[in-house]
Coordinates of N, CA and C in Angstrom, one line a residue:
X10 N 84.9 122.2 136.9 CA 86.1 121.4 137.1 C 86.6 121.4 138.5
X11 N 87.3 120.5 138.7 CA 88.0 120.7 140.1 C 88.8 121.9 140.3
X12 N 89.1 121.7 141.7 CA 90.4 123.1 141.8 C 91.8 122.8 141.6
X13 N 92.5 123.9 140.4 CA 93.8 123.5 140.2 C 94.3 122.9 141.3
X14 N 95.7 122.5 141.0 CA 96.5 122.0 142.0 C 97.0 122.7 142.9
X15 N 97.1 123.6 142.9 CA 97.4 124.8 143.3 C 98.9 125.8 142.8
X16 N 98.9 127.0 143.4 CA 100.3 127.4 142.3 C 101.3 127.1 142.7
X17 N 102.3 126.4 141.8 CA 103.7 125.5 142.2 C 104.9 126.7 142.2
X18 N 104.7 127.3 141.5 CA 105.7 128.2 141.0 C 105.6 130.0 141.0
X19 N 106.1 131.1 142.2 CA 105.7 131.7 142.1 C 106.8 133.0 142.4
X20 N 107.3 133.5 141.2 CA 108.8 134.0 141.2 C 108.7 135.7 140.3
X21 N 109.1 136.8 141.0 CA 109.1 137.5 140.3 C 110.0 137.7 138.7
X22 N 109.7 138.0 137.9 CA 110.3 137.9 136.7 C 111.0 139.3 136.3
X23 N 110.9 140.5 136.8 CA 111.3 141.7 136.7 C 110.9 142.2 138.2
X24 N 111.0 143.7 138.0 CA 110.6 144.3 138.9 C 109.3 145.1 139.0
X25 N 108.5 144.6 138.3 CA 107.2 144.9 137.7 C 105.9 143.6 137.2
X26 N 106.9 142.4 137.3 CA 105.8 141.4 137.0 C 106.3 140.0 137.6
X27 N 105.4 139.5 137.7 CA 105.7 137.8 138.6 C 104.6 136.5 137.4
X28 N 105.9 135.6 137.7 CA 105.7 134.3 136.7 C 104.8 133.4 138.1
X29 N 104.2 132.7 137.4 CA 103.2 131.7 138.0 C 102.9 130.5 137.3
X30 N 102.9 129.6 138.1 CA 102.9 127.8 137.6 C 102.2 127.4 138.5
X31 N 101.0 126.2 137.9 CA 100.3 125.4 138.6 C 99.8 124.3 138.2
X32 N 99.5 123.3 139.0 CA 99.2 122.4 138.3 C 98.0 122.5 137.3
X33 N 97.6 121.1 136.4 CA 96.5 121.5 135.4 C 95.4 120.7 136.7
X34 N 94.4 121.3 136.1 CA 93.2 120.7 136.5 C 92.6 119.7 135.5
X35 N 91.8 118.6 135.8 CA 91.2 117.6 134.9 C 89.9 118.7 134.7
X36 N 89.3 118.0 132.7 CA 88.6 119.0 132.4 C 88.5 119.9 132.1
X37 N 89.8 121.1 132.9 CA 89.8 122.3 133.0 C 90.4 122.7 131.2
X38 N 89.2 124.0 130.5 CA 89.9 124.7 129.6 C 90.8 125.5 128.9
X39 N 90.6 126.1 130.2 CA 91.1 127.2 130.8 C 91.3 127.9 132.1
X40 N 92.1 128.7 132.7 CA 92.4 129.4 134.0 C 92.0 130.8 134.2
X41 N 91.7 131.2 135.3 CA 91.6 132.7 135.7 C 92.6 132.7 136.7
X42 N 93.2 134.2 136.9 CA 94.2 134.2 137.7 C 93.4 135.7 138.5
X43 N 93.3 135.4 140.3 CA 93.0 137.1 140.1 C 94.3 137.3 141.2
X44 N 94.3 138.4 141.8 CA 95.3 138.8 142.4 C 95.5 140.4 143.1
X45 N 96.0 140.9 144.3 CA 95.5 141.5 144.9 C 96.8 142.0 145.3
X46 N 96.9 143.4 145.9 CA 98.1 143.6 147.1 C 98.2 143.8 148.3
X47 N 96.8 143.0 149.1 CA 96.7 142.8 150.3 C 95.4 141.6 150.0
X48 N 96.1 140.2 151.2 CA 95.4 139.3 151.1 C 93.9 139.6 151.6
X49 N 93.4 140.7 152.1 CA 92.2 140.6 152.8 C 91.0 141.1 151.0
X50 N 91.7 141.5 150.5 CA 91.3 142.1 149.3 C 89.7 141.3 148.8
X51 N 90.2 139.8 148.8 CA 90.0 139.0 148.5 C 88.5 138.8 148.8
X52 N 87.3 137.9 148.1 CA 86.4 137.3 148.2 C 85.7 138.8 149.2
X53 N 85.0 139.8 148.4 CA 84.2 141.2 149.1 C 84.7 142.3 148.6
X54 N 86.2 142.7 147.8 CA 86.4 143.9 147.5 C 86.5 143.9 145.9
X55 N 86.1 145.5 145.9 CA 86.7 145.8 144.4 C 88.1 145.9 144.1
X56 N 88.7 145.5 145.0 CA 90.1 145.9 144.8 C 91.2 144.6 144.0
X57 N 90.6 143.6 143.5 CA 91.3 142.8 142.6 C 91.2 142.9 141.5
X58 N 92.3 142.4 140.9 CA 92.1 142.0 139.3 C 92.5 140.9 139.2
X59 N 91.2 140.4 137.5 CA 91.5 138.9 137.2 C 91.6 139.4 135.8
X60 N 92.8 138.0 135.5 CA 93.1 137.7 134.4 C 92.6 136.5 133.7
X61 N 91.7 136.1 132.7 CA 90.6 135.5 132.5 C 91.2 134.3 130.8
X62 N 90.9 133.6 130.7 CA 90.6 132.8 129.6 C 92.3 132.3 129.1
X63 N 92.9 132.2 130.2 CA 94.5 131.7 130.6 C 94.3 130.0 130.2
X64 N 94.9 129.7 128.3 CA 95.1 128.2 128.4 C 95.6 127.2 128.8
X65 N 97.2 127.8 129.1 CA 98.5 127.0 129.8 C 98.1 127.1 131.6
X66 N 99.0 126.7 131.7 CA 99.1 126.3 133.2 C 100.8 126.9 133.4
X67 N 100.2 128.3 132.9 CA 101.6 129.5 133.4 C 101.2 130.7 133.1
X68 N 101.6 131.2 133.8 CA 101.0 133.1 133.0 C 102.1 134.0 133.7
X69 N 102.2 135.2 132.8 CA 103.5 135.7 133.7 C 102.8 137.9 133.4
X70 N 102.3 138.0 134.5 CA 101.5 138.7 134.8 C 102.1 140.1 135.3
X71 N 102.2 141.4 134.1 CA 103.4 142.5 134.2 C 102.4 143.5 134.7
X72 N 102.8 144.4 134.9 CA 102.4 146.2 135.1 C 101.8 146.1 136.6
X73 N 102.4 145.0 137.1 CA 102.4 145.5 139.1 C 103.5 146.3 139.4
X74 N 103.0 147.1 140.5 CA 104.0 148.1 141.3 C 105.0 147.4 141.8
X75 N 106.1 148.3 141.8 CA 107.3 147.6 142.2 C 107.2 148.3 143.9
X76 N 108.1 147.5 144.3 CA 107.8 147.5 145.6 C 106.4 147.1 147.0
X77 N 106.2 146.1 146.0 CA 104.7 146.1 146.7 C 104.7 144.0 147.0
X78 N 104.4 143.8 148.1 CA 103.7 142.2 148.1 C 102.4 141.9 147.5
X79 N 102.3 141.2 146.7 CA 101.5 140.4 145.9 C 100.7 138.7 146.6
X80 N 99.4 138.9 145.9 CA 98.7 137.6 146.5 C 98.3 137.6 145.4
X81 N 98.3 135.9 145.1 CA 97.5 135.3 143.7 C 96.7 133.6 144.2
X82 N 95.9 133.5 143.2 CA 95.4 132.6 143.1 C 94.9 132.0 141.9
X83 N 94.4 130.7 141.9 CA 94.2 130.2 140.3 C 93.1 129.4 140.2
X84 N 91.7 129.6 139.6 CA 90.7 128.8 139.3 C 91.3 128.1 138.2
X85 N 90.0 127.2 137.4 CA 89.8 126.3 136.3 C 88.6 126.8 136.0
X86 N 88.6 126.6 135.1 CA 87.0 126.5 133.9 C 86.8 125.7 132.9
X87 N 85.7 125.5 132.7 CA 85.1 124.8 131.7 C 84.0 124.8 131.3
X88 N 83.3 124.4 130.3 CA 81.8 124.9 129.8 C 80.8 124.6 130.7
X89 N 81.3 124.1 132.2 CA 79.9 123.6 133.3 C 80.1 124.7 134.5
X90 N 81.8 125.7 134.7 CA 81.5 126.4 135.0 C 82.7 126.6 135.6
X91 N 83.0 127.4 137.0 CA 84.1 127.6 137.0 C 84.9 126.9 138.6
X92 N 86.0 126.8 138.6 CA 86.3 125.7 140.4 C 86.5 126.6 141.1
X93 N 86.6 126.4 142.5 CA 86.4 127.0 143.4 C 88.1 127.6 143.2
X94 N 88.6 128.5 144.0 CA 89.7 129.3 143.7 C 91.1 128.3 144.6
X95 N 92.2 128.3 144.0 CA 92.9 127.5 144.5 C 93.7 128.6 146.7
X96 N 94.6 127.7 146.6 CA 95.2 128.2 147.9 C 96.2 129.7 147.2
X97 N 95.7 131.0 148.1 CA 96.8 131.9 147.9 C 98.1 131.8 147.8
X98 N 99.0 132.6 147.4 CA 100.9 132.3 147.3 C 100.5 134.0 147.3
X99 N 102.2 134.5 148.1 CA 102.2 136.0 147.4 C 104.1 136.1 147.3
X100 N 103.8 137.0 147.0 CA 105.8 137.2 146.3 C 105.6 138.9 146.8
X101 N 107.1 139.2 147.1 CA 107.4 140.5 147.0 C 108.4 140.7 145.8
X102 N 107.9 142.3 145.2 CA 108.2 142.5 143.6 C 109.2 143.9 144.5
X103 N 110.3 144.0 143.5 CA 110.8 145.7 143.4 C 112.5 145.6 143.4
X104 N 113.0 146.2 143.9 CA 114.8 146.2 143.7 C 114.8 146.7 144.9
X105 N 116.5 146.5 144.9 CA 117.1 146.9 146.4 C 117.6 148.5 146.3
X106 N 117.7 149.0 147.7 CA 117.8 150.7 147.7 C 119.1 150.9 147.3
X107 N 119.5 152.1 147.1 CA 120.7 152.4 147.1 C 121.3 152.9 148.6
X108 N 122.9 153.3 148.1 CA 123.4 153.1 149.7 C 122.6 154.4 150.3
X109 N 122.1 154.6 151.4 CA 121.2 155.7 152.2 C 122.2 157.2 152.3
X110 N 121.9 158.3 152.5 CA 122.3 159.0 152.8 C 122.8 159.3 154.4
X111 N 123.7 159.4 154.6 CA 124.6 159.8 156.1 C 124.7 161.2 156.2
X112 N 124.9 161.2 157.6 CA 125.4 162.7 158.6 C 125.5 162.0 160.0
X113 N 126.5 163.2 160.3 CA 126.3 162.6 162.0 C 126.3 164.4 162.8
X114 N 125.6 164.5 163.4 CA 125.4 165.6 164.8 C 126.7 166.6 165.2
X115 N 128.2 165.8 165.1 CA 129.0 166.3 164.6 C 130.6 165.5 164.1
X116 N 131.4 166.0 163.9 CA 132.3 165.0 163.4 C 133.6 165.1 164.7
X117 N 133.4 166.2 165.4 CA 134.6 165.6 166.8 C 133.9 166.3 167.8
X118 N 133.7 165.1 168.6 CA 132.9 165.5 170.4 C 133.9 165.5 171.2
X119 N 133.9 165.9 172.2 CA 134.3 165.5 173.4 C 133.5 164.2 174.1
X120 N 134.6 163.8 174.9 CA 134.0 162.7 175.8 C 133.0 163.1 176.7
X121 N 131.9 162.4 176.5 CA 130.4 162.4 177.2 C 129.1 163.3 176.8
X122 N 129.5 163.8 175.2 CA 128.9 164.8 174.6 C 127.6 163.9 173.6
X123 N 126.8 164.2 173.5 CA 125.9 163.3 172.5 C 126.5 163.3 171.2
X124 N 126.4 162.1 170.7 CA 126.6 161.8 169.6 C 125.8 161.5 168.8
X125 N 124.8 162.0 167.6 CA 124.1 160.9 166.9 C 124.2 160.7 165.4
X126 N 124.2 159.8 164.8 CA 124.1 159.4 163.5 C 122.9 159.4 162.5
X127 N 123.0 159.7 162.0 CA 121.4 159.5 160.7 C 121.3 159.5 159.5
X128 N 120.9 158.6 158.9 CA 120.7 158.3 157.8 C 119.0 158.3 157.0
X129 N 119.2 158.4 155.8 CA 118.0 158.4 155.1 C 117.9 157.6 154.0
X130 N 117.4 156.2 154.1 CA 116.6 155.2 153.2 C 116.1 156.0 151.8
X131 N 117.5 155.1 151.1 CA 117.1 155.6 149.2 C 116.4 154.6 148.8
X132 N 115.2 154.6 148.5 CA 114.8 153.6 148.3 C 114.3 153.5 146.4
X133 N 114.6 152.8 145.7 CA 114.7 152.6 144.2 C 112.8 152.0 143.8
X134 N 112.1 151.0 144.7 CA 111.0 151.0 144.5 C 110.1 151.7 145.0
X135 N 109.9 152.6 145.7 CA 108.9 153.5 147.0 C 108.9 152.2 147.7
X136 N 109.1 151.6 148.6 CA 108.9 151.2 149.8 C 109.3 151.7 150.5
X137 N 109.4 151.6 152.1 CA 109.7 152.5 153.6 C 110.8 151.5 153.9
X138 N 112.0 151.9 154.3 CA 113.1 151.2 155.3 C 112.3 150.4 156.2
X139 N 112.6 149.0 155.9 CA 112.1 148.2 156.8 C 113.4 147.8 157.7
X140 N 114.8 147.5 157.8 CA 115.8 147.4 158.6 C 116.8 148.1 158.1
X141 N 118.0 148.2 158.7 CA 119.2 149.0 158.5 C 120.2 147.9 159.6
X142 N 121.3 148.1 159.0 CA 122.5 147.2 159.6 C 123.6 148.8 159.7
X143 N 124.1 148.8 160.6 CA 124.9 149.9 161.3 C 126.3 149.4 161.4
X144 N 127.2 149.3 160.9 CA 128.6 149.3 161.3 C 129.2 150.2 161.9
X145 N 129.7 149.7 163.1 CA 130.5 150.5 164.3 C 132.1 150.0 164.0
X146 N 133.1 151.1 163.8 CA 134.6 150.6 163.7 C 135.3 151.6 164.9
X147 N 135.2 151.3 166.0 CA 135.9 151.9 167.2 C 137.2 151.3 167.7
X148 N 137.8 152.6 167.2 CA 139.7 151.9 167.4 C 139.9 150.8 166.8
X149 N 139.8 150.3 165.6 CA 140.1 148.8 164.6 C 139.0 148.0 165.6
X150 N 138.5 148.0 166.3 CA 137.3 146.9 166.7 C 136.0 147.0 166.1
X151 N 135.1 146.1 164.9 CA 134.1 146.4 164.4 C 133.1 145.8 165.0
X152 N 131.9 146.2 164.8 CA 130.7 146.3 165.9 C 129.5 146.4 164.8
X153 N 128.0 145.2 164.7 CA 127.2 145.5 163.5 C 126.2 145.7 164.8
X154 N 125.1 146.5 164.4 CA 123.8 146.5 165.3 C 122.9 146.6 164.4
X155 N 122.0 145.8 164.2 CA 121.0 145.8 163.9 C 119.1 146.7 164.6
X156 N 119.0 147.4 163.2 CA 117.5 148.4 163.4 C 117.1 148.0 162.7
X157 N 115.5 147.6 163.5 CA 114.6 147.7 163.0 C 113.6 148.4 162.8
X158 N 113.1 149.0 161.6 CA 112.2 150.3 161.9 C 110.6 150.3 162.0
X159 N 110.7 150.1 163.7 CA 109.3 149.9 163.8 C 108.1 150.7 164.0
X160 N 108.9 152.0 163.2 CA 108.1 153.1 163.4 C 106.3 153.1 162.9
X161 N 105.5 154.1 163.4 CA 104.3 154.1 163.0 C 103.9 154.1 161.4
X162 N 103.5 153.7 160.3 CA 103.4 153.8 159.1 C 103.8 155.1 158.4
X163 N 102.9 156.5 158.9 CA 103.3 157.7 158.9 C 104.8 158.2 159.1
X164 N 105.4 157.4 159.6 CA 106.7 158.0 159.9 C 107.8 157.1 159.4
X165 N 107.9 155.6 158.9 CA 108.6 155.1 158.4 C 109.3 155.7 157.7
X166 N 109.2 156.5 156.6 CA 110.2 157.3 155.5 C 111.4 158.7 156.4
X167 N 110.8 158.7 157.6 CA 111.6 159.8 158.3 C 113.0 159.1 158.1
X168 N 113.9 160.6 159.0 CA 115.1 160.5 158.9 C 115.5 159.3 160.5
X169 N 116.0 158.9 159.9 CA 116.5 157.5 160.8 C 117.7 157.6 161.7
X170 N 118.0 157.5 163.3 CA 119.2 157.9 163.9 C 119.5 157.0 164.7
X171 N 120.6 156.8 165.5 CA 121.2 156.1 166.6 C 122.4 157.3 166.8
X172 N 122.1 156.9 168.3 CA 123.0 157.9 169.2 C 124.0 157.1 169.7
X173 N 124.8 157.2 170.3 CA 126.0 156.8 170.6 C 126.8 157.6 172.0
X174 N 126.8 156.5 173.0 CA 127.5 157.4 174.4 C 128.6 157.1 174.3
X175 N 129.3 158.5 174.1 CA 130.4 158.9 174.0 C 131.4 159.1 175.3
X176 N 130.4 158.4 176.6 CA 131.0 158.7 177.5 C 131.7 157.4 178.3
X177 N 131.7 156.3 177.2 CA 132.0 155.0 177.3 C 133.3 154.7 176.6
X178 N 133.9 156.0 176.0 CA 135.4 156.1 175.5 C 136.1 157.3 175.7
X179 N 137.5 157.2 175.8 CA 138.8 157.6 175.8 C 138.8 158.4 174.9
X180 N 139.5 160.1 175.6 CA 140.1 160.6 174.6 C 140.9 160.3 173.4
X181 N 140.4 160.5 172.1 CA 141.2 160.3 171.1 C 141.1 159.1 170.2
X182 N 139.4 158.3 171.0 CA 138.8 157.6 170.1 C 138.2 157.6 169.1
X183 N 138.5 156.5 167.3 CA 138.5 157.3 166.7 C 136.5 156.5 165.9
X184 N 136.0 157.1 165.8 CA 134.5 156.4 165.7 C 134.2 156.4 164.3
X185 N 134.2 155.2 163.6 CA 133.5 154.9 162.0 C 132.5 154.7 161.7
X186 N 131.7 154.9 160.8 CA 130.4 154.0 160.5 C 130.1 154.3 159.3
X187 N 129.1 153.2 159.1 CA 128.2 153.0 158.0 C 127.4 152.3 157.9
X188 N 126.2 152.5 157.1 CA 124.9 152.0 157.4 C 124.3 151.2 156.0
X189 N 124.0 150.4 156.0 CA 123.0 149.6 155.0 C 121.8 149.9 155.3
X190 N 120.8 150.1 154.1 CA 119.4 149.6 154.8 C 118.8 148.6 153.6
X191 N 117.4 147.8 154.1 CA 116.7 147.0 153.1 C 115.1 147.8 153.2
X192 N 114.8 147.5 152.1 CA 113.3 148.0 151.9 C 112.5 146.7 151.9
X193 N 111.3 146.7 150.9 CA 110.3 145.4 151.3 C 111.0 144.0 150.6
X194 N 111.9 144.6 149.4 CA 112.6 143.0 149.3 C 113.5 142.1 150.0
X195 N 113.7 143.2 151.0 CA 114.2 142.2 152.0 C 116.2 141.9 151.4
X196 N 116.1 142.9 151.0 CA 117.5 142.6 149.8 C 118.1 143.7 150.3
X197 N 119.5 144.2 151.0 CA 120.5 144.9 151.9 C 120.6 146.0 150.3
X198 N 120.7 147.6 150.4 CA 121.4 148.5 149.0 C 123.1 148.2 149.4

């Protein structure tokens, strides 16, 4: 048969499984779906799995890890054999962290003393802090900075900090914060 249309439709449905829609193929009896968690996986590893003898032209495909990006694709079949594999799509599956854990170095400095802040990424699927949004509230003036954690793979889960020169304020300034972070959905706790 020819190659499906490719997948139209590709949406997580929990946090454990992703829906999939594609066009039908002429001829076609049936579908395979296989699917991976890294696109290189693909065409040479054992590392995929296929879902085989799929009649509709939808399947909604459970018991993936949450927190993880996904690649799928979609053949056709028929009794002369099977189409070549359609174009990949991938979706990221899992929930957003909860709010991180804070501390700061200490809670009253003197002016020009180090200050630093740190927090720890709660993260609800196992994924690593991929950004953090920082709210600064200095004397009623609010201030967001944006981190990104570009740390080495091995170290992404550490504890996460920003310092702060304290020597760019006035006695008796009063310093607020709070921190958001997102994991791999890309969705703020």
């Amino acid at each position: 048969p020819a190659v499906p249309g490719g997948i139209t439709k590709c949406k997580a449905s929990s946090e454990t499984s992703v829906y999939l829609e594609w066009k039908a193929a002429n001829t076609a009896t049936s579908y395979d779906i296989e699917y991976a968690n890294k696109k290189d996986h693909f065409d040479g590893s054992d590392q995929t799995q296929t879902v085989t003898g799929i009649e509709f032209t939808h399947y909604d495909i459970s018991g993936l890890e949450s927190g993880l990006e996904y690649f799928f694709r979609v053949r056709a079949v028929n009794e002369s054999g099977e189409s070549p594999w359609s174009e990949i799509k991938s979706i990221v599956i899992g929930k957003a962290p909860t709010a991180p854990t804070t501390w700061s170095s200490s809670t009253t400095v003197i002016t020009g003393e180090p200050l630093t802040l740190y927090w720890v990424h709660n993260s609800r699927d196992a994924s690593s802090q991929v950004a953090a949004v920082i709210q600064l509230e200095i004397d009623g003036k609010t201030e967001e900075i944006n981190y990104v954690n570009d740390r080495p793979e091995e170290e992404k889960d550490k504890t996460s900090f920003y310092d702060i020169n304290t020597s760019l304020y006035l006695e008796g300034t009063q310093i607020k914060w709070k921190v958001k972070t997102r994991g791999i959905t890309g969705e703020y706790g």
